[in-house]
Amino acid sequence: MAVETAPSLSSLGGILGGIIGGEIILDQQQANCVIENLKRYNSLQTTQRYEIYPAIASSRRVLKEASNSPEKIFRQGILIKTTDTGDWYYIGGISPYWSPDQLIVYQGGSQATSPGKLNRKTIDDLADKGLGAIPLIKTKTPPTWYNPPLFKDCQGTFNIFWNYLAEFQGGILTIFTNAPQILLYTQLLIAGKASLTYSSGGSYYLSIAARNDVMRPASDKYPYIYFAYGTNPVVAKTHGLEVYPGFTFDTVTREVQSVCKNIMPEYYCSSTEFLNYIKFNDIDIGAPVYAVLPCGTSCSQFGLAGLILGISQITIKGVQLVYLRIAQPPSDLTTTAIIEWAKMMNVYDSLNTLMGASKKFKKAVSDLSVAFPQFIATAAALIVDWVEVSYDDGLKEAEEKAKELKEMYDKVVDELAGKPPSITNRYVYNQWWEYKTRVEECAKEIILNNPDITYEELLNEVDQCAMLE
C-alpha cells in the first residue's frame, strides 16, 4: 500500500470532529509516548515481551456451523495469574459457536485449559455479553510469568494537571491482535490438506493440527498492531465508562505505516501475503487495547486499557470506518478485582458457577492422585462437566477415565520404548533409558493437553515428539 493512499488517524479526527462540532487534534507527545513504548517491546529479547501478547482461545468442540471457520472458532483475550491467590484466568472473547467442552487457551506458545468442561448455559451467557472471565489451570508454567501491564495515568500531585489536560484530548489506542497470523496459518493448514475440525459421532472437534499448527504458533508470534482513535482512557476512568468507543480503519493506517518496521516484525510491513489479512473480524473480539499518556516531559505507564467487546462497520461522511466498543479491564490483577470486573460486565453469575466447579476439580485431582499419577489424575478430571454433575458422580466419571488413560500411557511407553537391553552394555542401555524418558515425558504432556485423545493419536503424537527431542 502506497503512503499517499493510506488513511490517517488525523483525517479520522477531522471526520469525528465535524460531527461533534469541534476540532479533534492528535497530541504529538502522546503519539511519541506510544511509539517509544512500542519500539521498546519490539526490541525486547527477553520473555518479558510476552506480557503484551494476546491469548488465543477456543473450545475443544464447536457447533457444526463453525466447522473450519476461524472467525467462529477463535477468540482473543488475556491470560493472567492473579497476584493475590496465584490462580489463572482467561479474560476475553467468547464465541457463540463453541460447544460444551474444555476451553483451550494459548499465550506465548504455552497452554492452559479450563478445569473441566464449560456447559451450554455458561457459553451462551458469556457469548451474549461478548466477554467473559474463566478460571484456568496451567499444565506447564514458565519459570517467570509476566502478567500484562495495566494502564496508569500520570502519577503524583503535579501530574494531576496532565491528567486534567488529557480530558480535552482524544486518545491514541493500540490494538494488539494475532488474528492475521491465525488466518494465515489456517490457510496454510488447509493448503496442506488438513482441517481445523473433524467430525465424530455427530459432534465437531478441534483438530490436533488446529492446536499445534495454528493456535500454538500464532500465539507465539509478535502481535500485529492497529492504531485507533478513541476516548482517552483517563476520561473513561474518570466518568466511570464501563464501555467506551474507538474508531479506526479496516486497513493499514498512515501512522502505522510510517513506523511499522520499528514497532513490528518487518514481515508484517512488507509481505503482500500477510497484508491480505489486515482486516478486522470476529477473531479480534477480546483483543487487548493498550494506551499511554504524556506527563509533561515523561510518559505514564504503558499498559492495558481495555478489551475489544464489539466490532462494526460504519460510514461517516462517505468514509468507511471501523467502530470499536472497548470494555474496561479489571482495575488490577487480583481475584477480587476480576470478580468486581465480572459484576460490572454482568457475567458474575457465570464466573461464580465456574469458580465452584473449579473447586470440585481441584478436590477430584487430589483424591484421584492417591491411586494415579498426578498427570493422569489431572487429565481425567479435565473431561468432567463439574458445573452439571455432583462431586461424587463427577469423581466416578473421572476414575473411569483415569483407568483408561493409565492403560493407554503404559501401552504407548511399552510399544515405543520396548524392553530394556542388557545392563552389561552400558552405552546401549543408557541410549534406551534416555529414549524411554523422552517417550514418558512426551506422553505425559500430550495426555495432559489432549485428555480426549485416542490411542492411535497418542501413539503417533508421542512417536513424533520423542524423535524430535
Tab-separated table of C-alpha atoms in Angstrom:
chain	number	residue	atom	x	y	z
A	1	MET	CA	0.000	0.000	0.000
A	2	ALA	CA	1.456	3.366	-1.018
A	3	VAL	CA	1.824	6.026	1.663
A	4	GLU	CA	-0.343	8.519	-0.191
A	5	THR	CA	-3.306	6.114	-0.286
A	6	ALA	CA	-3.179	5.062	3.365
A	7	PRO	CA	-5.850	6.646	5.579
A	8	SER	CA	-4.656	8.516	8.663
A	9	LEU	CA	-5.908	9.000	12.204
A	10	SER	CA	-5.588	12.737	11.654
A	11	SER	CA	-8.199	12.588	8.905
A	12	LEU	CA	-10.305	10.444	11.226
A	13	GLY	CA	-10.065	13.178	13.866
A	14	GLY	CA	-11.341	15.665	11.309
A	15	ILE	CA	-14.295	13.449	10.398
A	16	LEU	CA	-15.320	12.887	14.017
A	17	GLY	CA	-14.648	16.496	14.976
A	18	GLY	CA	-17.074	17.678	12.318
A	19	ILE	CA	-19.815	15.585	13.872
A	20	ILE	CA	-19.390	16.849	17.433
A	21	GLY	CA	-18.948	20.440	16.322
A	22	GLY	CA	-15.300	20.887	17.211
A	23	GLU	CA	-11.797	20.001	16.151
A	24	ILE	CA	-10.099	16.858	17.396
A	25	ILE	CA	-6.318	17.063	17.258
A	26	LEU	CA	-3.998	14.176	17.972
A	27	ASP	CA	-1.483	15.021	20.684
A	28	GLN	CA	2.019	14.599	19.208
A	29	GLN	CA	3.588	13.978	22.599
A	30	GLN	CA	1.158	11.169	23.249
A	31	ALA	CA	1.958	9.742	19.814
A	32	ASN	CA	5.651	9.849	20.728
A	33	CYS	CA	4.954	8.059	24.026
A	34	VAL	CA	3.015	5.348	22.173
A	35	ILE	CA	5.698	4.842	19.528
A	36	GLU	CA	8.587	4.735	22.011
A	37	ASN	CA	6.849	2.072	24.092
A	38	LEU	CA	6.041	0.002	21.009
A	39	LYS	CA	9.660	0.269	19.875
A	40	ARG	CA	10.802	-0.911	23.292
A	41	TYR	CA	8.627	-4.032	23.231
A	42	ASN	CA	9.548	-4.849	19.645
A	43	SER	CA	13.246	-4.723	20.528
A	44	LEU	CA	12.987	-6.781	23.734
A	45	GLN	CA	14.973	-10.018	23.561
A	46	THR	CA	13.620	-11.471	26.811
A	47	THR	CA	10.435	-13.344	27.670
A	48	GLN	CA	9.044	-10.129	29.158
A	49	ARG	CA	7.850	-9.270	25.642
A	50	TYR	CA	5.163	-11.952	26.111
A	51	GLU	CA	3.338	-9.743	28.608
A	52	ILE	CA	1.716	-7.769	25.770
A	53	TYR	CA	0.888	-10.829	23.621
A	54	PRO	CA	-2.824	-11.664	23.267
A	55	ALA	CA	-4.127	-15.028	24.418
A	56	ILE	CA	-5.856	-17.171	21.771
A	57	ALA	CA	-8.844	-19.240	22.893
A	58	SER	CA	-11.166	-21.909	21.547
A	59	SER	CA	-13.322	-24.758	22.768
A	60	ARG	CA	-12.334	-28.366	22.111
A	61	ARG	CA	-15.743	-28.809	20.477
A	62	VAL	CA	-17.688	-26.439	18.226
A	63	LEU	CA	-21.052	-26.304	16.510
A	64	LYS	CA	-21.370	-27.742	13.007
A	65	GLU	CA	-21.764	-24.204	11.593
A	66	ALA	CA	-18.266	-23.339	12.847
A	67	SER	CA	-16.544	-26.237	11.112
A	68	ASN	CA	-13.288	-24.906	9.576
A	69	SER	CA	-14.367	-21.275	10.084
A	70	PRO	CA	-11.591	-19.488	12.036
A	71	GLU	CA	-13.782	-16.401	12.630
A	72	LYS	CA	-16.243	-18.604	14.531
A	73	ILE	CA	-13.742	-20.908	16.230
A	74	PHE	CA	-11.173	-18.498	17.704
A	75	ARG	CA	-11.298	-15.537	20.076
A	76	GLN	CA	-8.631	-13.498	21.879
A	77	GLY	CA	-8.099	-12.057	25.331
A	78	ILE	CA	-5.549	-12.002	28.131
A	79	LEU	CA	-4.150	-14.794	30.292
A	80	ILE	CA	-3.270	-13.770	33.837
A	81	LYS	CA	-2.016	-15.231	37.084
A	82	THR	CA	-3.660	-13.376	39.956
A	83	THR	CA	-1.299	-11.555	42.282
A	84	ASP	CA	-3.264	-12.381	45.457
A	85	THR	CA	-4.249	-16.056	45.095
A	86	GLY	CA	-1.971	-17.257	42.284
A	87	ASP	CA	-4.944	-18.549	40.276
A	88	TRP	CA	-5.083	-18.476	36.463
A	89	TYR	CA	-7.826	-16.763	34.452
A	90	TYR	CA	-8.695	-16.145	30.841
A	91	ILE	CA	-10.464	-12.829	30.310
A	92	GLY	CA	-11.567	-12.297	26.751
A	93	GLY	CA	-13.858	-13.104	23.867
A	94	ILE	CA	-16.356	-15.975	23.951
A	95	SER	CA	-17.727	-17.436	20.718
A	96	PRO	CA	-21.411	-18.407	20.469
A	97	TYR	CA	-20.270	-21.261	18.202
A	98	TRP	CA	-18.416	-23.110	20.964
A	99	SER	CA	-19.972	-26.355	22.181
A	100	PRO	CA	-19.862	-27.613	25.784
A	101	ASP	CA	-16.302	-28.823	26.339
A	102	GLN	CA	-12.950	-27.669	27.659
A	103	LEU	CA	-11.725	-24.179	26.919
A	104	ILE	CA	-8.197	-24.182	25.444
A	105	VAL	CA	-6.041	-21.060	25.741
A	106	TYR	CA	-2.598	-20.409	24.257
A	107	GLN	CA	-0.400	-17.427	25.076
A	108	GLY	CA	3.224	-17.107	24.101
A	109	GLY	CA	3.178	-20.727	22.920
A	110	SER	CA	2.163	-22.093	26.344
A	111	GLN	CA	-1.182	-23.745	27.010
A	112	ALA	CA	-3.834	-23.506	29.711
A	113	THR	CA	-7.255	-25.135	29.942
A	114	SER	CA	-10.468	-24.762	31.883
A	115	PRO	CA	-10.734	-27.146	34.879
A	116	GLY	CA	-13.404	-29.295	33.266
A	117	LYS	CA	-15.971	-28.581	30.582
A	118	LEU	CA	-17.941	-25.386	30.076
A	119	ASN	CA	-21.658	-26.095	29.869
A	120	ARG	CA	-24.122	-24.717	27.307
A	121	LYS	CA	-25.720	-22.213	29.666
A	122	THR	CA	-22.363	-20.666	30.594
A	123	ILE	CA	-21.207	-20.418	26.968
A	124	ASP	CA	-24.480	-18.818	25.885
A	125	ASP	CA	-24.450	-16.336	28.763
A	126	LEU	CA	-20.856	-15.224	28.176
A	127	ALA	CA	-21.172	-15.183	24.372
A	128	ASP	CA	-24.246	-12.969	24.704
A	129	LYS	CA	-22.176	-10.479	26.717
A	130	GLY	CA	-19.204	-10.835	24.337
A	131	LEU	CA	-16.542	-11.200	27.036
A	132	GLY	CA	-16.085	-13.493	29.988
A	133	ALA	CA	-13.749	-14.427	32.819
A	134	ILE	CA	-12.963	-18.143	33.073
A	135	PRO	CA	-10.803	-19.929	35.692
A	136	LEU	CA	-7.981	-21.999	34.178
A	137	ILE	CA	-5.306	-24.476	35.099
A	138	LYS	CA	-1.821	-24.166	33.649
A	139	THR	CA	-0.366	-27.585	32.822
A	140	LYS	CA	3.141	-26.208	32.249
A	141	THR	CA	4.190	-22.908	33.816
A	142	PRO	CA	7.234	-20.962	32.546
A	143	PRO	CA	9.955	-20.155	35.148
A	144	THR	CA	8.952	-16.472	35.094
A	145	TRP	CA	5.434	-15.355	34.268
A	146	TYR	CA	4.657	-11.802	33.145
A	147	ASN	CA	1.101	-10.524	33.508
A	148	PRO	CA	0.008	-7.793	31.093
A	149	PRO	CA	0.963	-4.327	32.400
A	150	LEU	CA	-2.011	-2.163	33.367
A	151	PHE	CA	-2.516	1.391	32.107
A	152	LYS	CA	-1.838	4.095	34.680
A	153	ASP	CA	-2.418	7.803	34.323
A	154	CYS	CA	0.153	10.426	35.311
A	155	GLN	CA	1.132	9.820	38.930
A	156	GLY	CA	1.946	12.369	41.642
A	157	THR	CA	0.440	15.677	42.774
A	158	PHE	CA	1.738	17.851	39.925
A	159	ASN	CA	0.746	15.269	37.309
A	160	ILE	CA	-2.932	15.810	38.143
A	161	PHE	CA	-2.522	18.752	35.790
A	162	TRP	CA	-1.523	16.495	32.898
A	163	ASN	CA	-4.412	14.117	33.631
A	164	TYR	CA	-6.732	17.129	33.527
A	165	LEU	CA	-5.346	18.214	30.148
A	166	ALA	CA	-5.811	14.681	28.832
A	167	GLU	CA	-9.564	15.028	29.318
A	168	PHE	CA	-9.598	17.562	26.491
A	169	GLN	CA	-7.787	15.309	24.040
A	170	GLY	CA	-8.633	12.145	22.186
A	171	GLY	CA	-6.566	9.075	22.830
A	172	ILE	CA	-4.313	7.085	20.515
A	173	LEU	CA	-5.141	3.466	21.270
A	174	THR	CA	-3.093	0.468	20.175
A	175	ILE	CA	-4.829	-2.846	19.466
A	176	PHE	CA	-2.694	-5.963	19.729
A	177	THR	CA	-4.015	-8.916	17.735
A	178	ASN	CA	-2.893	-12.273	16.368
A	179	ALA	CA	-5.914	-12.591	14.070
A	180	PRO	CA	-3.825	-12.128	10.882
A	181	GLN	CA	-1.456	-14.901	11.956
A	182	ILE	CA	-4.396	-17.205	12.773
A	183	LEU	CA	-5.934	-16.622	9.338
A	184	LEU	CA	-2.595	-17.141	7.578
A	185	TYR	CA	-1.822	-20.372	9.443
A	186	THR	CA	-5.351	-21.611	8.766
A	187	GLN	CA	-4.825	-21.134	5.031
A	188	LEU	CA	-1.505	-22.989	5.203
A	189	LEU	CA	-3.197	-25.793	7.139
A	190	ILE	CA	-5.961	-26.144	4.575
A	191	ALA	CA	-3.444	-25.970	1.708
A	192	GLY	CA	-1.681	-28.908	3.347
A	193	LYS	CA	-4.931	-30.902	3.193
A	194	ALA	CA	-5.554	-30.672	6.947
A	195	SER	CA	-8.523	-29.055	8.685
A	196	LEU	CA	-9.393	-27.096	11.822
A	197	THR	CA	-12.099	-29.532	12.890
A	198	TYR	CA	-13.133	-33.143	12.454
A	199	SER	CA	-16.484	-34.869	12.894
A	200	SER	CA	-17.011	-37.748	15.310
A	201	GLY	CA	-20.327	-39.126	16.491
A	202	GLY	CA	-22.190	-36.118	15.115
A	203	SER	CA	-20.021	-33.611	17.012
A	204	TYR	CA	-17.279	-31.339	15.633
A	205	TYR	CA	-13.975	-31.279	17.463
A	206	LEU	CA	-10.962	-29.011	17.183
A	207	SER	CA	-8.222	-30.998	15.444
A	208	ILE	CA	-4.763	-31.545	16.897
A	209	ALA	CA	-3.443	-29.721	13.823
A	210	ALA	CA	-5.579	-26.674	14.697
A	211	ARG	CA	-3.971	-26.563	18.119
A	212	ASN	CA	-0.397	-27.438	17.140
A	213	ASP	CA	-0.183	-25.704	13.752
A	214	VAL	CA	-2.486	-22.708	14.226
A	215	MET	CA	-3.172	-21.754	17.851
A	216	ARG	CA	0.206	-22.548	19.394
A	217	PRO	CA	2.465	-20.944	16.739
A	218	ALA	CA	0.160	-17.937	16.227
A	219	SER	CA	0.175	-17.233	19.969
A	220	ASP	CA	3.970	-17.300	19.929
A	221	LYS	CA	4.257	-14.672	17.177
A	222	TYR	CA	4.625	-10.981	17.872
A	223	PRO	CA	1.126	-9.455	17.530
A	224	TYR	CA	0.049	-7.151	14.733
A	225	ILE	CA	-0.667	-3.623	15.985
A	226	TYR	CA	-3.504	-1.369	14.847
A	227	PHE	CA	-3.662	2.304	15.801
A	228	ALA	CA	-7.111	3.583	16.710
A	229	TYR	CA	-8.568	6.897	17.819
A	230	GLY	CA	-10.842	6.834	20.817
A	231	THR	CA	-11.922	8.087	24.187
A	232	ASN	CA	-8.907	8.889	26.277
A	233	PRO	CA	-8.544	6.194	28.994
A	234	VAL	CA	-8.408	8.945	31.639
A	235	VAL	CA	-11.844	10.164	30.528
A	236	ALA	CA	-13.210	6.617	30.517
A	237	LYS	CA	-11.988	6.039	34.063
A	238	THR	CA	-12.981	9.464	35.408
A	239	HIS	CA	-16.530	9.148	34.107
A	240	GLY	CA	-16.920	5.501	35.054
A	241	LEU	CA	-17.461	4.301	31.492
A	242	GLU	CA	-17.673	0.505	31.500
A	243	VAL	CA	-17.513	0.534	27.699
A	244	TYR	CA	-16.041	3.339	25.616
A	245	PRO	CA	-15.733	3.934	21.861
A	246	GLY	CA	-12.802	3.743	19.473
A	247	PHE	CA	-12.538	4.309	15.724
A	248	THR	CA	-10.062	3.170	13.098
A	249	PHE	CA	-9.797	1.981	9.502
A	250	ASP	CA	-10.029	-1.576	8.194
A	251	THR	CA	-6.554	-1.378	6.725
A	252	VAL	CA	-3.036	-0.169	7.485
A	253	THR	CA	-3.136	3.471	8.624
A	254	ARG	CA	-0.554	6.051	7.626
A	255	GLU	CA	0.659	6.349	11.226
A	256	VAL	CA	1.353	2.606	11.458
A	257	GLN	CA	2.895	2.568	8.006
A	258	SER	CA	5.362	5.331	8.871
A	259	VAL	CA	6.817	3.453	11.873
A	260	CYS	CA	5.857	-0.123	11.038
A	261	LYS	CA	9.356	-1.631	10.846
A	262	ASN	CA	10.231	-0.100	14.215
A	263	ILE	CA	7.231	-1.410	16.138
A	264	MET	CA	6.600	-4.810	14.498
A	265	PRO	CA	8.491	-7.519	12.603
A	266	GLU	CA	9.395	-6.280	9.121
A	267	TYR	CA	7.470	-9.166	7.548
A	268	TYR	CA	4.202	-7.615	8.760
A	269	CYS	CA	5.035	-4.409	6.932
A	270	SER	CA	6.141	-5.730	3.558
A	271	SER	CA	4.652	-9.176	2.927
A	272	THR	CA	1.766	-8.962	0.459
A	273	GLU	CA	0.566	-12.346	1.707
A	274	PHE	CA	0.398	-11.132	5.327
A	275	LEU	CA	-1.151	-7.765	4.445
A	276	ASN	CA	-4.097	-9.624	2.881
A	277	TYR	CA	-5.203	-10.500	6.434
A	278	ILE	CA	-5.076	-6.974	7.890
A	279	LYS	CA	-8.817	-6.665	8.284
A	280	PHE	CA	-10.941	-6.701	11.434
A	281	ASN	CA	-13.054	-9.811	12.049
A	282	ASP	CA	-14.645	-11.653	14.965
A	283	ILE	CA	-11.320	-13.203	15.998
A	284	ASP	CA	-10.422	-9.698	17.190
A	285	ILE	CA	-13.160	-9.774	19.835
A	286	GLY	CA	-11.349	-9.805	23.177
A	287	ALA	CA	-8.085	-8.459	21.735
A	288	PRO	CA	-6.223	-6.261	24.257
A	289	VAL	CA	-6.053	-2.477	23.841
A	290	TYR	CA	-3.013	-0.635	25.215
A	291	ALA	CA	-2.533	3.072	25.890
A	292	VAL	CA	-0.150	5.611	27.430
A	293	LEU	CA	-0.337	9.308	28.358
A	294	PRO	CA	2.137	12.196	28.097
A	295	CYS	CA	3.030	13.559	31.540
A	296	GLY	CA	4.948	16.742	30.869
A	297	THR	CA	8.468	15.633	29.951
A	298	SER	CA	7.779	11.944	30.600
A	299	CYS	CA	5.164	9.286	29.822
A	300	SER	CA	2.754	7.390	32.036
A	301	GLN	CA	2.910	3.605	32.310
A	302	PHE	CA	2.087	1.960	29.006
A	303	GLY	CA	-0.490	-0.680	29.766
A	304	LEU	CA	-3.755	-2.489	29.233
A	305	ALA	CA	-6.617	-0.022	28.839
A	306	GLY	CA	-9.352	-2.295	27.524
A	307	LEU	CA	-10.544	-5.362	25.613
A	308	ILE	CA	-12.385	-5.297	22.297
A	309	LEU	CA	-16.046	-6.006	23.073
A	310	GLY	CA	-17.598	-5.353	19.675
A	311	ILE	CA	-16.647	-4.516	16.071
A	312	SER	CA	-18.878	-2.971	13.444
A	313	GLN	CA	-18.510	-1.156	10.124
A	314	ILE	CA	-19.958	2.336	9.875
A	315	THR	CA	-19.906	5.045	7.226
A	316	ILE	CA	-19.477	8.693	8.223
A	317	LYS	CA	-19.412	11.434	5.581
A	318	GLY	CA	-18.877	8.789	2.937
A	319	VAL	CA	-15.844	7.283	4.703
A	320	GLN	CA	-15.867	3.634	5.792
A	321	LEU	CA	-14.752	3.299	9.426
A	322	VAL	CA	-14.443	0.546	11.991
A	323	TYR	CA	-16.334	1.312	15.186
A	324	LEU	CA	-14.905	-0.439	18.234
A	325	ARG	CA	-16.638	-0.959	21.560
A	326	ILE	CA	-13.906	-1.262	24.190
A	327	ALA	CA	-14.587	-2.683	27.646
A	328	GLN	CA	-12.595	-1.571	30.664
A	329	PRO	CA	-10.205	-4.239	32.010
A	330	PRO	CA	-10.086	-5.270	35.691
A	331	SER	CA	-8.717	-2.494	37.903
A	332	ASP	CA	-5.853	-4.751	38.981
A	333	LEU	CA	-4.836	-8.367	38.510
A	334	THR	CA	-6.260	-9.904	41.671
A	335	THR	CA	-9.047	-12.440	42.044
A	336	THR	CA	-11.043	-9.809	43.918
A	337	ALA	CA	-10.691	-7.334	41.031
A	338	ILE	CA	-11.709	-10.000	38.497
A	339	ILE	CA	-14.849	-10.704	40.498
A	340	GLU	CA	-15.646	-6.965	40.556
A	341	TRP	CA	-14.996	-6.767	36.794
A	342	ALA	CA	-17.377	-9.710	36.237
A	343	LYS	CA	-20.072	-7.885	38.208
A	344	MET	CA	-19.509	-4.725	36.149
A	345	MET	CA	-19.816	-6.717	32.892
A	346	ASN	CA	-22.845	-8.636	34.198
A	347	VAL	CA	-21.139	-12.039	33.943
A	348	TYR	CA	-20.624	-12.674	37.663
A	349	ASP	CA	-23.182	-15.486	37.904
A	350	SER	CA	-21.298	-17.493	35.279
A	351	LEU	CA	-17.926	-16.764	36.878
A	352	ASN	CA	-19.223	-17.767	40.312
A	353	THR	CA	-20.549	-21.035	38.876
A	354	LEU	CA	-17.219	-21.770	37.203
A	355	MET	CA	-15.283	-20.969	40.376
A	356	GLY	CA	-17.445	-23.527	42.222
A	357	ALA	CA	-16.744	-26.092	39.501
A	358	SER	CA	-13.009	-25.325	39.782
A	359	LYS	CA	-13.088	-26.213	43.489
A	360	LYS	CA	-14.656	-29.600	42.651
A	361	PHE	CA	-11.975	-30.159	40.014
A	362	LYS	CA	-9.115	-29.464	42.435
A	363	LYS	CA	-10.593	-31.798	45.058
A	364	ALA	CA	-11.036	-34.541	42.463
A	365	VAL	CA	-7.405	-34.247	41.335
A	366	SER	CA	-6.302	-34.563	44.961
A	367	ASP	CA	-8.500	-37.626	45.538
A	368	LEU	CA	-7.513	-39.317	42.264
A	369	SER	CA	-3.801	-38.731	42.899
A	370	VAL	CA	-3.928	-41.322	45.691
A	371	ALA	CA	-4.342	-44.092	43.103
A	372	PHE	CA	-2.975	-42.496	39.908
A	373	PRO	CA	-0.020	-40.333	38.852
A	374	GLN	CA	-0.680	-36.585	39.102
A	375	PHE	CA	-0.807	-36.036	35.342
A	376	ILE	CA	-3.332	-38.856	34.893
A	377	ALA	CA	-5.483	-37.514	37.732
A	378	THR	CA	-5.435	-34.011	36.242
A	379	ALA	CA	-6.185	-35.149	32.693
A	380	ALA	CA	-9.042	-37.387	33.843
A	381	ALA	CA	-10.652	-34.593	35.893
A	382	LEU	CA	-10.497	-32.272	32.858
A	383	ILE	CA	-13.099	-34.258	30.891
A	384	VAL	CA	-15.841	-33.817	33.517
A	385	ASP	CA	-18.507	-31.102	33.378
A	386	TRP	CA	-18.189	-30.122	37.046
A	387	VAL	CA	-20.926	-27.494	36.645
A	388	GLU	CA	-23.576	-30.062	35.769
A	389	VAL	CA	-22.715	-33.069	37.958
A	390	SER	CA	-22.444	-33.710	41.669
A	391	TYR	CA	-18.976	-34.241	43.084
A	392	ASP	CA	-19.500	-37.981	43.625
A	393	ASP	CA	-20.812	-38.560	40.106
A	394	GLY	CA	-18.020	-36.462	38.632
A	395	LEU	CA	-15.371	-38.341	40.602
A	396	LYS	CA	-16.739	-41.655	39.385
A	397	GLU	CA	-16.605	-40.429	35.767
A	398	ALA	CA	-13.044	-39.196	36.262
A	399	GLU	CA	-11.962	-42.509	37.833
A	400	GLU	CA	-13.117	-44.419	34.764
A	401	LYS	CA	-11.232	-42.014	32.517
A	402	ALA	CA	-8.112	-42.256	34.686
A	403	LYS	CA	-8.057	-46.051	34.295
A	404	GLU	CA	-8.375	-45.676	30.528
A	405	LEU	CA	-5.612	-43.051	30.304
A	406	LYS	CA	-3.234	-45.031	32.550
A	407	GLU	CA	-3.714	-48.111	30.376
A	408	MET	CA	-3.077	-46.055	27.207
A	409	TYR	CA	0.020	-44.453	28.707
A	410	ASP	CA	1.556	-47.769	29.789
A	411	LYS	CA	0.813	-49.363	26.424
A	412	VAL	CA	2.353	-46.487	24.434
A	413	VAL	CA	5.534	-46.448	26.555
A	414	ASP	CA	5.798	-50.229	26.235
A	415	GLU	CA	5.254	-50.205	22.462
A	416	LEU	CA	7.664	-47.369	21.674
A	417	ALA	CA	10.429	-47.950	24.218
A	418	GLY	CA	10.266	-51.728	24.329
A	419	LYS	CA	12.065	-53.978	26.768
A	420	PRO	CA	15.341	-52.769	28.309
A	421	PRO	CA	18.569	-54.155	26.839
A	422	SER	CA	21.127	-55.883	28.996
A	423	ILE	CA	22.610	-53.526	31.554
A	424	THR	CA	26.027	-55.056	30.851
A	425	ASN	CA	26.201	-52.940	27.669
A	426	ARG	CA	26.185	-49.575	29.418
A	427	TYR	CA	26.154	-47.435	26.237
A	428	VAL	CA	23.174	-49.215	24.662
A	429	TYR	CA	21.321	-49.270	27.984
A	430	ASN	CA	21.829	-45.524	28.508
A	431	GLN	CA	20.534	-44.779	24.998
A	432	TRP	CA	17.440	-46.885	25.688
A	433	TRP	CA	16.904	-45.167	29.056
A	434	GLU	CA	17.183	-41.690	27.527
A	435	TYR	CA	14.718	-42.555	24.763
A	436	LYS	CA	12.285	-44.150	27.221
A	437	THR	CA	12.442	-40.999	29.374
A	438	ARG	CA	11.640	-38.846	26.314
A	439	VAL	CA	8.701	-41.101	25.451
A	440	GLU	CA	7.350	-40.833	29.001
A	441	GLU	CA	7.692	-37.045	29.140
A	442	CYS	CA	6.079	-36.627	25.710
A	443	ALA	CA	3.222	-38.957	26.633
A	444	LYS	CA	2.580	-37.085	29.889
A	445	GLU	CA	2.439	-33.677	28.194
A	446	ILE	CA	0.293	-34.880	25.286
A	447	ILE	CA	-2.223	-36.613	27.579
A	448	LEU	CA	-2.466	-33.510	29.779
A	449	ASN	CA	-3.084	-31.267	26.774
A	450	ASN	CA	-5.378	-33.745	24.984
A	451	PRO	CA	-7.238	-35.846	27.586
A	452	ASP	CA	-9.763	-36.975	24.974
A	453	ILE	CA	-7.056	-38.353	22.658
A	454	THR	CA	-7.430	-41.820	21.126
A	455	TYR	CA	-4.752	-44.480	21.476
A	456	GLU	CA	-3.745	-44.276	17.809
A	457	GLU	CA	-3.425	-40.476	18.028
A	458	LEU	CA	-1.416	-40.742	21.234
A	459	LEU	CA	0.956	-43.314	19.732
A	460	ASN	CA	1.558	-41.165	16.657
A	461	GLU	CA	1.993	-37.891	18.592
A	462	VAL	CA	4.361	-39.410	21.158
A	463	ASP	CA	6.430	-41.086	18.448
A	464	GLN	CA	6.903	-37.774	16.616
A	465	CYS	CA	7.581	-35.868	19.838
A	466	ALA	CA	10.203	-38.324	21.131
A	467	MET	CA	12.052	-38.366	17.796
A	468	LEU	CA	12.277	-34.539	17.791
A	469	GLU	CA	13.803	-34.304	21.242
